């Protein structure tokens, strides 16, 4: 058995990262590359910055432009990754959107759009990648991005809460069916992180102050706060960690 630090290394591994173009996905893609993985970066807008950073670390970066909310994307992402790299070892289901409105006014479109990207897309891509991992016969790592709203209700974000609560449940059933194939499925629940996703909250002085007052660490999280957790869950160091949703939240849930 190799030393413990070596068990965190991802040399020779291939990671599919959805939503790799900015925010938390960009940070985690770069962290996985820093630990040794080549990256298949899924995005819809512009992912050039992420790829530049991955390549600067000496890893390969494959750009895959695909809307994860569309059914055909799951097969396309898996097939293009395998065609280019020969295998896939890690899937990071990070792509996500949020819509804000009062529950009584919440539109069907804002319900469907969020569910399609945050839940159905995650399900379909996990299914396609898990099939490939089973075919490869060498196990794998699937990491889903959950939220504080996997644990709590939140306000004005009902489709997001529904989707992220479901992500935590799906992480458990995927574990039950995939752990026997040596595929570890876990989730990360980030706390309140400073990205585009939370810009509206930080722009609202009252909400910003309320949120900060509740975070024991006393600050918003940053994408790099997830580096250690994502590399751990992607690596052999977490081989007996299954079905768990790990909060990285500056203590928010302890309050
Ligand atoms: P962000 O800055 O808004 O970035 C969202 C990412 O998702 C972008 O890379 C975007 O890519 C991608 N994306 C959105 N729709 C997509 C689609 N249909 N197909 C493919 N990619 C798509 O958000 P973030 O804060 O980094 O959030 C990343 C994940 O963490 C999300 O699942 C979010 O729910 C979760 N999260 C965030 C926080 C937080 O406080 N920020 C807390 C808990 C959980 P393009 O721009 O290229 O479309």
PDB file of C-alpha atoms and ligand atoms in Angstrom:
ATOM      1  CA  UNK A   1       0.000   0.000   0.000  1.00  0.00           C
ATOM      2  CA  UNK A   2       1.296   3.462  -0.921  1.00  0.00           C
ATOM      3  CA  UNK A   3       1.686   6.301   1.578  1.00  0.00           C
ATOM      4  CA  UNK A   4      -1.362   8.288   2.576  1.00  0.00           C
ATOM      5  CA  UNK A   5      -0.467  11.437   0.636  1.00  0.00           C
ATOM      6  CA  UNK A   6       0.037   9.349  -2.529  1.00  0.00           C
ATOM      7  CA  UNK A   7      -3.496   7.969  -2.126  1.00  0.00           C
ATOM      8  CA  UNK A   8      -4.864  11.462  -2.757  1.00  0.00           C
ATOM      9  CA  UNK A   9      -3.102  11.660  -6.134  1.00  0.00           C
ATOM     10  CA  UNK A  10      -5.184  11.428  -9.315  1.00  0.00           C
ATOM     11  CA  UNK A  11      -2.425  10.804 -11.869  1.00  0.00           C
ATOM     12  CA  UNK A  12      -3.737   9.003 -14.938  1.00  0.00           C
ATOM     13  CA  UNK A  13      -7.386   9.590 -13.955  1.00  0.00           C
ATOM     14  CA  UNK A  14      -9.945  11.278 -16.185  1.00  0.00           C
ATOM     15  CA  UNK A  15     -12.572  13.521 -14.600  1.00  0.00           C
ATOM     16  CA  UNK A  16     -15.753  14.803 -16.238  1.00  0.00           C
ATOM     17  CA  UNK A  17     -16.684  18.116 -14.611  1.00  0.00           C
ATOM     18  CA  UNK A  18     -19.998  19.764 -15.490  1.00  0.00           C
ATOM     19  CA  UNK A  19     -20.277  23.520 -15.124  1.00  0.00           C
ATOM     20  CA  UNK A  20     -16.497  23.829 -15.359  1.00  0.00           C
ATOM     21  CA  UNK A  21     -16.557  27.302 -16.918  1.00  0.00           C
ATOM     22  CA  UNK A  22     -16.838  29.406 -13.754  1.00  0.00           C
ATOM     23  CA  UNK A  23     -17.549  29.481 -10.032  1.00  0.00           C
ATOM     24  CA  UNK A  24     -17.235  26.330  -7.950  1.00  0.00           C
ATOM     25  CA  UNK A  25     -16.942  23.986 -10.952  1.00  0.00           C
ATOM     26  CA  UNK A  26     -14.014  25.931 -12.339  1.00  0.00           C
ATOM     27  CA  UNK A  27     -12.248  25.848  -8.971  1.00  0.00           C
ATOM     28  CA  UNK A  28     -12.836  22.117  -8.505  1.00  0.00           C
ATOM     29  CA  UNK A  29     -11.772  21.265 -12.087  1.00  0.00           C
ATOM     30  CA  UNK A  30      -8.471  23.042 -11.483  1.00  0.00           C
ATOM     31  CA  UNK A  31      -8.030  21.304  -8.107  1.00  0.00           C
ATOM     32  CA  UNK A  32      -8.608  17.878  -9.708  1.00  0.00           C
ATOM     33  CA  UNK A  33      -6.082  18.743 -12.431  1.00  0.00           C
ATOM     34  CA  UNK A  34      -3.612  19.940  -9.795  1.00  0.00           C
ATOM     35  CA  UNK A  35      -3.934  16.507  -8.150  1.00  0.00           C
ATOM     36  CA  UNK A  36      -3.131  14.833 -11.494  1.00  0.00           C
ATOM     37  CA  UNK A  37      -6.386  14.298 -13.423  1.00  0.00           C
ATOM     38  CA  UNK A  38      -7.119  15.136 -17.047  1.00  0.00           C
ATOM     39  CA  UNK A  39     -10.371  17.056 -17.376  1.00  0.00           C
ATOM     40  CA  UNK A  40     -13.390  16.796 -19.674  1.00  0.00           C
ATOM     41  CA  UNK A  41     -14.919  20.215 -19.079  1.00  0.00           C
ATOM     42  CA  UNK A  42     -18.663  20.556 -19.742  1.00  0.00           C
ATOM     43  CA  UNK A  43     -20.099  24.039 -20.214  1.00  0.00           C
ATOM     44  CA  UNK A  44     -22.511  26.077 -22.327  1.00  0.00           C
ATOM     45  CA  UNK A  45     -20.874  29.536 -22.465  1.00  0.00           C
ATOM     46  CA  UNK A  46     -17.071  29.916 -22.505  1.00  0.00           C
ATOM     47  CA  UNK A  47     -14.699  27.542 -20.750  1.00  0.00           C
ATOM     48  CA  UNK A  48     -11.389  28.803 -22.142  1.00  0.00           C
ATOM     49  CA  UNK A  49     -10.093  30.167 -18.799  1.00  0.00           C
ATOM     50  CA  UNK A  50     -10.562  26.833 -17.069  1.00  0.00           C
ATOM     51  CA  UNK A  51      -8.854  24.932 -19.880  1.00  0.00           C
ATOM     52  CA  UNK A  52      -5.934  27.338 -19.845  1.00  0.00           C
ATOM     53  CA  UNK A  53      -5.472  26.778 -16.114  1.00  0.00           C
ATOM     54  CA  UNK A  54      -5.755  22.966 -16.461  1.00  0.00           C
ATOM     55  CA  UNK A  55      -3.207  22.904 -19.285  1.00  0.00           C
ATOM     56  CA  UNK A  56      -0.853  25.190 -17.341  1.00  0.00           C
ATOM     57  CA  UNK A  57      -0.745  22.386 -14.751  1.00  0.00           C
ATOM     58  CA  UNK A  58       0.408  19.967 -17.463  1.00  0.00           C
ATOM     59  CA  UNK A  59      -2.921  18.130 -17.809  1.00  0.00           C
ATOM     60  CA  UNK A  60      -5.141  17.665 -20.835  1.00  0.00           C
ATOM     61  CA  UNK A  61      -8.439  19.511 -21.077  1.00  0.00           C
ATOM     62  CA  UNK A  62     -11.224  18.408 -23.412  1.00  0.00           C
ATOM     63  CA  UNK A  63     -13.936  21.001 -24.005  1.00  0.00           C
ATOM     64  CA  UNK A  64     -17.460  19.593 -24.335  1.00  0.00           C
ATOM     65  CA  UNK A  65     -20.157  22.141 -25.068  1.00  0.00           C
ATOM     66  CA  UNK A  66     -23.407  20.564 -23.857  1.00  0.00           C
ATOM     67  CA  UNK A  67     -26.539  21.543 -21.974  1.00  0.00           C
ATOM     68  CA  UNK A  68     -26.806  18.912 -19.240  1.00  0.00           C
ATOM     69  CA  UNK A  69     -30.539  19.533 -19.031  1.00  0.00           C
ATOM     70  CA  UNK A  70     -31.011  17.942 -22.478  1.00  0.00           C
ATOM     71  CA  UNK A  71     -31.398  14.165 -22.671  1.00  0.00           C
ATOM     72  CA  UNK A  72     -28.932  13.685 -25.556  1.00  0.00           C
ATOM     73  CA  UNK A  73     -26.117  15.391 -23.633  1.00  0.00           C
ATOM     74  CA  UNK A  74     -25.429  12.478 -21.292  1.00  0.00           C
ATOM     75  CA  UNK A  75     -24.477  10.103 -24.116  1.00  0.00           C
ATOM     76  CA  UNK A  76     -22.567  12.833 -25.969  1.00  0.00           C
ATOM     77  CA  UNK A  77     -20.479  13.800 -22.902  1.00  0.00           C
ATOM     78  CA  UNK A  78     -19.653  10.186 -22.067  1.00  0.00           C
ATOM     79  CA  UNK A  79     -18.863   9.202 -25.663  1.00  0.00           C
ATOM     80  CA  UNK A  80     -16.656  12.247 -26.344  1.00  0.00           C
ATOM     81  CA  UNK A  81     -14.732  11.719 -23.105  1.00  0.00           C
ATOM     82  CA  UNK A  82     -14.075   8.042 -23.831  1.00  0.00           C
ATOM     83  CA  UNK A  83     -13.188   8.777 -27.467  1.00  0.00           C
ATOM     84  CA  UNK A  84     -10.621  11.352 -26.419  1.00  0.00           C
ATOM     85  CA  UNK A  85      -9.159   9.807 -23.242  1.00  0.00           C
ATOM     86  CA  UNK A  86     -10.089   6.110 -23.534  1.00  0.00           C
ATOM     87  CA  UNK A  87     -11.792   5.971 -20.115  1.00  0.00           C
ATOM     88  CA  UNK A  88     -13.598   7.951 -17.422  1.00  0.00           C
ATOM     89  CA  UNK A  89     -12.834   7.558 -13.714  1.00  0.00           C
ATOM     90  CA  UNK A  90     -14.421  10.542 -11.965  1.00  0.00           C
ATOM     91  CA  UNK A  91     -17.702  12.374 -12.539  1.00  0.00           C
ATOM     92  CA  UNK A  92     -18.313  15.693 -10.813  1.00  0.00           C
ATOM     93  CA  UNK A  93     -21.973  16.692 -11.242  1.00  0.00           C
ATOM     94  CA  UNK A  94     -21.609  20.399 -10.511  1.00  0.00           C
ATOM     95  CA  UNK A  95     -23.650  22.281 -13.147  1.00  0.00           C
ATOM     96  CA  UNK A  96     -26.531  24.073 -11.516  1.00  0.00           C
ATOM     97  CA  UNK A  97     -28.872  27.023 -11.785  1.00  0.00           C
ATOM     98  CA  UNK A  98     -31.190  28.819  -9.387  1.00  0.00           C
ATOM     99  CA  UNK A  99     -34.398  30.854  -9.831  1.00  0.00           C
ATOM    100  CA  UNK A 100     -35.854  33.083  -7.149  1.00  0.00           C
ATOM    101  CA  UNK A 101     -39.535  33.935  -6.593  1.00  0.00           C
ATOM    102  CA  UNK A 102     -42.131  33.598  -3.857  1.00  0.00           C
ATOM    103  CA  UNK A 103     -43.639  30.106  -3.591  1.00  0.00           C
ATOM    104  CA  UNK A 104     -47.128  31.293  -4.541  1.00  0.00           C
ATOM    105  CA  UNK A 105     -45.815  33.054  -7.671  1.00  0.00           C
ATOM    106  CA  UNK A 106     -43.254  30.436  -8.704  1.00  0.00           C
ATOM    107  CA  UNK A 107     -43.655  29.664 -12.435  1.00  0.00           C
ATOM    108  CA  UNK A 108     -43.777  26.231 -14.028  1.00  0.00           C
ATOM    109  CA  UNK A 109     -40.860  27.291 -16.251  1.00  0.00           C
ATOM    110  CA  UNK A 110     -38.679  28.155 -13.240  1.00  0.00           C
ATOM    111  CA  UNK A 111     -39.621  24.794 -11.751  1.00  0.00           C
ATOM    112  CA  UNK A 112     -38.834  22.811 -14.926  1.00  0.00           C
ATOM    113  CA  UNK A 113     -35.632  24.654 -15.869  1.00  0.00           C
ATOM    114  CA  UNK A 114     -34.039  24.075 -12.456  1.00  0.00           C
ATOM    115  CA  UNK A 115     -35.224  20.478 -12.198  1.00  0.00           C
ATOM    116  CA  UNK A 116     -33.904  19.691 -15.698  1.00  0.00           C
ATOM    117  CA  UNK A 117     -30.379  20.965 -15.009  1.00  0.00           C
ATOM    118  CA  UNK A 118     -29.927  20.312 -11.275  1.00  0.00           C
ATOM    119  CA  UNK A 119     -31.677  16.942 -11.031  1.00  0.00           C
ATOM    120  CA  UNK A 120     -32.608  15.265 -14.321  1.00  0.00           C
ATOM    121  CA  UNK A 121     -29.296  16.177 -15.941  1.00  0.00           C
ATOM    122  CA  UNK A 122     -27.392  14.818 -12.938  1.00  0.00           C
ATOM    123  CA  UNK A 123     -29.425  11.591 -13.066  1.00  0.00           C
ATOM    124  CA  UNK A 124     -28.967  11.026 -16.801  1.00  0.00           C
ATOM    125  CA  UNK A 125     -25.237  11.774 -16.854  1.00  0.00           C
ATOM    126  CA  UNK A 126     -24.604   9.645 -13.760  1.00  0.00           C
ATOM    127  CA  UNK A 127     -26.452   6.774 -15.429  1.00  0.00           C
ATOM    128  CA  UNK A 128     -24.432   7.058 -18.655  1.00  0.00           C
ATOM    129  CA  UNK A 129     -21.089   7.412 -16.860  1.00  0.00           C
ATOM    130  CA  UNK A 130     -21.859   4.638 -14.344  1.00  0.00           C
ATOM    131  CA  UNK A 131     -22.600   2.262 -17.257  1.00  0.00           C
ATOM    132  CA  UNK A 132     -19.209   3.148 -18.734  1.00  0.00           C
ATOM    133  CA  UNK A 133     -17.447   2.687 -15.371  1.00  0.00           C
ATOM    134  CA  UNK A 134     -19.082  -0.724 -14.925  1.00  0.00           C
ATOM    135  CA  UNK A 135     -17.943  -1.680 -18.434  1.00  0.00           C
ATOM    136  CA  UNK A 136     -14.383  -0.589 -17.624  1.00  0.00           C
ATOM    137  CA  UNK A 137     -14.477  -2.773 -14.471  1.00  0.00           C
ATOM    138  CA  UNK A 138     -12.143  -0.579 -12.397  1.00  0.00           C
ATOM    139  CA  UNK A 139     -14.620   1.267 -10.204  1.00  0.00           C
ATOM    140  CA  UNK A 140     -14.947   5.025 -10.154  1.00  0.00           C
ATOM    141  CA  UNK A 141     -15.962   8.105  -8.210  1.00  0.00           C
ATOM    142  CA  UNK A 142     -19.166  10.105  -8.636  1.00  0.00           C
ATOM    143  CA  UNK A 143     -19.447  13.379  -6.732  1.00  0.00           C
ATOM    144  CA  UNK A 144     -22.724  15.287  -6.729  1.00  0.00           C
ATOM    145  CA  UNK A 145     -22.987  18.912  -5.707  1.00  0.00           C
ATOM    146  CA  UNK A 146     -25.761  19.295  -3.146  1.00  0.00           C
ATOM    147  CA  UNK A 147     -26.461  22.410  -1.038  1.00  0.00           C
ATOM    148  CA  UNK A 148     -27.472  23.697   2.382  1.00  0.00           C
ATOM    149  CA  UNK A 149     -30.936  23.378   0.812  1.00  0.00           C
ATOM    150  CA  UNK A 150     -30.505  19.605   0.775  1.00  0.00           C
ATOM    151  CA  UNK A 151     -30.891  19.978   4.573  1.00  0.00           C
ATOM    152  CA  UNK A 152     -32.994  23.113   4.951  1.00  0.00           C
ATOM    153  CA  UNK A 153     -35.993  24.713   3.260  1.00  0.00           C
ATOM    154  CA  UNK A 154     -34.669  28.118   2.257  1.00  0.00           C
ATOM    155  CA  UNK A 155     -36.924  30.890   0.938  1.00  0.00           C
ATOM    156  CA  UNK A 156     -37.972  31.926  -2.600  1.00  0.00           C
ATOM    157  CA  UNK A 157     -36.106  29.026  -4.245  1.00  0.00           C
ATOM    158  CA  UNK A 158     -38.598  26.134  -4.202  1.00  0.00           C
ATOM    159  CA  UNK A 159     -37.401  24.283  -7.326  1.00  0.00           C
ATOM    160  CA  UNK A 160     -33.796  24.577  -6.140  1.00  0.00           C
ATOM    161  CA  UNK A 161     -34.645  23.176  -2.692  1.00  0.00           C
ATOM    162  CA  UNK A 162     -36.629  20.340  -4.272  1.00  0.00           C
ATOM    163  CA  UNK A 163     -33.782  19.478  -6.647  1.00  0.00           C
ATOM    164  CA  UNK A 164     -30.982  19.706  -4.083  1.00  0.00           C
ATOM    165  CA  UNK A 165     -32.933  17.693  -1.509  1.00  0.00           C
ATOM    166  CA  UNK A 166     -33.421  15.043  -4.180  1.00  0.00           C
ATOM    167  CA  UNK A 167     -29.703  15.091  -5.015  1.00  0.00           C
ATOM    168  CA  UNK A 168     -28.952  13.969  -1.455  1.00  0.00           C
ATOM    169  CA  UNK A 169     -31.438  11.092  -1.742  1.00  0.00           C
ATOM    170  CA  UNK A 170     -30.205  10.097  -5.180  1.00  0.00           C
ATOM    171  CA  UNK A 171     -26.636  10.018  -3.831  1.00  0.00           C
ATOM    172  CA  UNK A 172     -27.780   7.325  -1.380  1.00  0.00           C
ATOM    173  CA  UNK A 173     -29.671   5.113  -3.845  1.00  0.00           C
ATOM    174  CA  UNK A 174     -26.830   5.386  -6.352  1.00  0.00           C
ATOM    175  CA  UNK A 175     -24.507   4.212  -3.573  1.00  0.00           C
ATOM    176  CA  UNK A 176     -26.726   1.208  -2.844  1.00  0.00           C
ATOM    177  CA  UNK A 177     -26.652   0.106  -6.477  1.00  0.00           C
ATOM    178  CA  UNK A 178     -23.109   1.097  -7.456  1.00  0.00           C
ATOM    179  CA  UNK A 179     -20.885   0.445  -4.416  1.00  0.00           C
ATOM    180  CA  UNK A 180     -20.724  -3.236  -5.389  1.00  0.00           C
ATOM    181  CA  UNK A 181     -19.003  -2.109  -8.607  1.00  0.00           C
ATOM    182  CA  UNK A 182     -16.429  -0.153  -6.558  1.00  0.00           C
ATOM    183  CA  UNK A 183     -18.045   3.091  -7.611  1.00  0.00           C
ATOM    184  CA  UNK A 184     -18.142   5.536  -4.697  1.00  0.00           C
ATOM    185  CA  UNK A 185     -21.006   8.037  -4.844  1.00  0.00           C
ATOM    186  CA  UNK A 186     -20.900  10.975  -2.454  1.00  0.00           C
ATOM    187  CA  UNK A 187     -22.021  14.582  -2.423  1.00  0.00           C
ATOM    188  CA  UNK A 188     -20.563  17.892  -1.316  1.00  0.00           C
ATOM    189  CA  UNK A 189     -22.939  20.443   0.178  1.00  0.00           C
ATOM    190  CA  UNK A 190     -21.261  23.833  -0.156  1.00  0.00           C
ATOM    191  CA  UNK A 191     -22.378  26.545   2.232  1.00  0.00           C
ATOM    192  CA  UNK A 192     -22.786  30.136   1.122  1.00  0.00           C
ATOM    193  CA  UNK A 193     -20.069  30.642  -1.484  1.00  0.00           C
ATOM    194  CA  UNK A 194     -19.196  33.839  -3.342  1.00  0.00           C
ATOM    195  CA  UNK A 195     -20.054  33.016  -6.993  1.00  0.00           C
ATOM    196  CA  UNK A 196     -22.516  34.245  -9.652  1.00  0.00           C
ATOM    197  CA  UNK A 197     -25.112  31.873  -8.135  1.00  0.00           C
ATOM    198  CA  UNK A 198     -25.254  33.974  -4.940  1.00  0.00           C
ATOM    199  CA  UNK A 199     -24.635  37.426  -6.443  1.00  0.00           C
ATOM    200  CA  UNK A 200     -28.255  38.496  -5.814  1.00  0.00           C
ATOM    201  CA  UNK A 201     -27.930  37.618  -2.114  1.00  0.00           C
ATOM    202  CA  UNK A 202     -24.665  39.483  -1.711  1.00  0.00           C
ATOM    203  CA  UNK A 203     -26.104  42.518  -3.540  1.00  0.00           C
ATOM    204  CA  UNK A 204     -28.951  42.687  -1.006  1.00  0.00           C
ATOM    205  CA  UNK A 205     -27.333  44.378   2.020  1.00  0.00           C
ATOM    206  CA  UNK A 206     -29.906  43.021   4.480  1.00  0.00           C
ATOM    207  CA  UNK A 207     -29.730  39.395   3.265  1.00  0.00           C
ATOM    208  CA  UNK A 208     -25.933  39.618   3.040  1.00  0.00           C
ATOM    209  CA  UNK A 209     -25.672  40.751   6.678  1.00  0.00           C
ATOM    210  CA  UNK A 210     -28.177  38.086   7.858  1.00  0.00           C
ATOM    211  CA  UNK A 211     -26.250  35.328   6.111  1.00  0.00           C
ATOM    212  CA  UNK A 212     -22.839  36.478   7.339  1.00  0.00           C
ATOM    213  CA  UNK A 213     -24.111  36.761  10.920  1.00  0.00           C
ATOM    214  CA  UNK A 214     -25.112  33.074  10.812  1.00  0.00           C
ATOM    215  CA  UNK A 215     -21.836  31.681   9.449  1.00  0.00           C
ATOM    216  CA  UNK A 216     -19.612  30.713  12.387  1.00  0.00           C
ATOM    217  CA  UNK A 217     -16.502  31.136  10.205  1.00  0.00           C
ATOM    218  CA  UNK A 218     -17.629  34.736   9.648  1.00  0.00           C
ATOM    219  CA  UNK A 219     -17.103  34.868   5.883  1.00  0.00           C
ATOM    220  CA  UNK A 220     -18.540  33.682   2.579  1.00  0.00           C
ATOM    221  CA  UNK A 221     -16.836  30.584   1.166  1.00  0.00           C
ATOM    222  CA  UNK A 222     -14.692  30.707  -1.969  1.00  0.00           C
ATOM    223  CA  UNK A 223     -14.282  28.095  -4.719  1.00  0.00           C
ATOM    224  CA  UNK A 224     -10.871  27.077  -3.309  1.00  0.00           C
ATOM    225  CA  UNK A 225     -12.542  26.085  -0.014  1.00  0.00           C
ATOM    226  CA  UNK A 226     -13.788  22.968  -1.864  1.00  0.00           C
ATOM    227  CA  UNK A 227     -10.373  21.863  -3.202  1.00  0.00           C
ATOM    228  CA  UNK A 228      -9.456  19.437  -0.419  1.00  0.00           C
ATOM    229  CA  UNK A 229     -12.897  17.845  -0.209  1.00  0.00           C
ATOM    230  CA  UNK A 230     -13.293  17.255  -3.925  1.00  0.00           C
ATOM    231  CA  UNK A 231      -9.812  15.757  -4.305  1.00  0.00           C
ATOM    232  CA  UNK A 232     -10.438  13.526  -1.279  1.00  0.00           C
ATOM    233  CA  UNK A 233     -13.751  12.236  -2.650  1.00  0.00           C
ATOM    234  CA  UNK A 234     -12.230  11.720  -6.119  1.00  0.00           C
ATOM    235  CA  UNK A 235      -9.260   9.768  -4.781  1.00  0.00           C
ATOM    236  CA  UNK A 236      -8.407   6.357  -3.332  1.00  0.00           C
ATOM    237  CA  UNK A 237      -8.185   8.059   0.081  1.00  0.00           C
ATOM    238  CA  UNK A 238     -12.011   7.904   0.242  1.00  0.00           C
ATOM    239  CA  UNK A 239     -12.489   4.324  -1.002  1.00  0.00           C
ATOM    240  CA  UNK A 240     -14.687   3.366   1.997  1.00  0.00           C
ATOM    241  CA  UNK A 241     -16.728   6.598   2.044  1.00  0.00           C
ATOM    242  CA  UNK A 242     -20.098   5.855   0.440  1.00  0.00           C
ATOM    243  CA  UNK A 243     -23.360   7.722   0.102  1.00  0.00           C
ATOM    244  CA  UNK A 244     -22.413  10.653   2.327  1.00  0.00           C
ATOM    245  CA  UNK A 245     -23.196  14.332   1.792  1.00  0.00           C
ATOM    246  CA  UNK A 246     -20.322  16.322   3.234  1.00  0.00           C
ATOM    247  CA  UNK A 247     -21.021  19.943   4.141  1.00  0.00           C
ATOM    248  CA  UNK A 248     -18.291  22.496   3.473  1.00  0.00           C
ATOM    249  CA  UNK A 249     -20.064  25.433   5.018  1.00  0.00           C
ATOM    250  CA  UNK A 250     -17.955  27.357   7.529  1.00  0.00           C
ATOM    251  CA  UNK A 251     -20.173  25.838  10.230  1.00  0.00           C
ATOM    252  CA  UNK A 252     -23.566  27.025   8.864  1.00  0.00           C
ATOM    253  CA  UNK A 253     -25.353  23.748   9.673  1.00  0.00           C
ATOM    254  CA  UNK A 254     -23.963  23.648  13.195  1.00  0.00           C
ATOM    255  CA  UNK A 255     -25.713  26.881  14.093  1.00  0.00           C
TER     256      UNK A 255
HETATM  257  P1  LIG B   1     -22.296  29.590 -11.102  1.00  0.00           P
HETATM  258  O1  LIG B   1     -21.126  30.434 -10.773  1.00  0.00           O
HETATM  259  O2  LIG B   1     -23.580  30.225 -11.498  1.00  0.00           O
HETATM  260  O3  LIG B   1     -21.852  28.530 -12.205  1.00  0.00           O
HETATM  261  C1  LIG B   1     -22.771  27.608 -12.717  1.00  0.00           C
HETATM  262  C2  LIG B   1     -22.052  26.642 -13.631  1.00  0.00           C
HETATM  263  O4  LIG B   1     -23.012  25.707 -14.118  1.00  0.00           O
HETATM  264  C3  LIG B   1     -21.442  27.343 -14.826  1.00  0.00           C
HETATM  265  O5  LIG B   1     -20.199  26.759 -15.114  1.00  0.00           O
HETATM  266  C4  LIG B   1     -22.439  27.039 -15.941  1.00  0.00           C
HETATM  267  O6  LIG B   1     -21.809  26.909 -17.188  1.00  0.00           O
HETATM  268  C5  LIG B   1     -22.941  25.662 -15.530  1.00  0.00           C
HETATM  269  N1  LIG B   1     -24.249  25.383 -16.119  1.00  0.00           N
HETATM  270  C6  LIG B   1     -25.436  25.999 -15.829  1.00  0.00           C
HETATM  271  N2  LIG B   1     -26.419  25.467 -16.576  1.00  0.00           N
HETATM  272  C7  LIG B   1     -25.835  24.502 -17.338  1.00  0.00           C
HETATM  273  C8  LIG B   1     -26.344  23.598 -18.298  1.00  0.00           C
HETATM  274  N3  LIG B   1     -27.639  23.565 -18.635  1.00  0.00           N
HETATM  275  N4  LIG B   1     -25.472  22.738 -18.901  1.00  0.00           N
HETATM  276  C9  LIG B   1     -24.158  22.755 -18.577  1.00  0.00           C
HETATM  277  N5  LIG B   1     -23.629  23.600 -17.666  1.00  0.00           N
HETATM  278  C10 LIG B   1     -24.463  24.453 -17.050  1.00  0.00           C
HETATM  279  O7  LIG B   1     -22.684  28.672  -9.862  1.00  0.00           O
HETATM  280  P2  LIG B   1     -21.818  28.047  -8.681  1.00  0.00           P
HETATM  281  O8  LIG B   1     -22.099  28.826  -7.456  1.00  0.00           O
HETATM  282  O9  LIG B   1     -20.427  27.812  -9.103  1.00  0.00           O
HETATM  283  O10 LIG B   1     -22.595  26.671  -8.508  1.00  0.00           O
HETATM  284  C11 LIG B   1     -22.057  25.431  -8.897  1.00  0.00           C
HETATM  285  C12 LIG B   1     -22.864  24.346  -8.207  1.00  0.00           C
HETATM  286  O11 LIG B   1     -22.769  24.520  -6.794  1.00  0.00           O
HETATM  287  C13 LIG B   1     -24.352  24.382  -8.540  1.00  0.00           C
HETATM  288  O12 LIG B   1     -24.861  23.078  -8.576  1.00  0.00           O
HETATM  289  C14 LIG B   1     -24.936  25.143  -7.358  1.00  0.00           C
HETATM  290  O13 LIG B   1     -26.269  24.846  -7.162  1.00  0.00           O
HETATM  291  C15 LIG B   1     -24.063  24.600  -6.252  1.00  0.00           C
HETATM  292  N6  LIG B   1     -24.014  25.384  -5.033  1.00  0.00           N
HETATM  293  C16 LIG B   1     -23.585  26.667  -5.030  1.00  0.00           C
HETATM  294  C17 LIG B   1     -23.543  27.363  -3.832  1.00  0.00           C
HETATM  295  C18 LIG B   1     -23.079  28.780  -3.728  1.00  0.00           C
HETATM  296  O14 LIG B   1     -23.202  29.361  -2.640  1.00  0.00           O
HETATM  297  N7  LIG B   1     -22.533  29.381  -4.751  1.00  0.00           N
HETATM  298  C19 LIG B   1     -23.942  26.735  -2.649  1.00  0.00           C
HETATM  299  C20 LIG B   1     -24.374  25.425  -2.685  1.00  0.00           C
HETATM  300  C21 LIG B   1     -24.401  24.755  -3.892  1.00  0.00           C
HETATM  301  P3  LIG B   1     -22.082  27.952 -18.396  1.00  0.00           P
HETATM  302  O15 LIG B   1     -21.996  29.322 -17.830  1.00  0.00           O
HETATM  303  O16 LIG B   1     -21.001  27.634 -19.359  1.00  0.00           O
HETATM  304  O17 LIG B   1     -23.443  27.604 -18.872  1.00  0.00           O
END
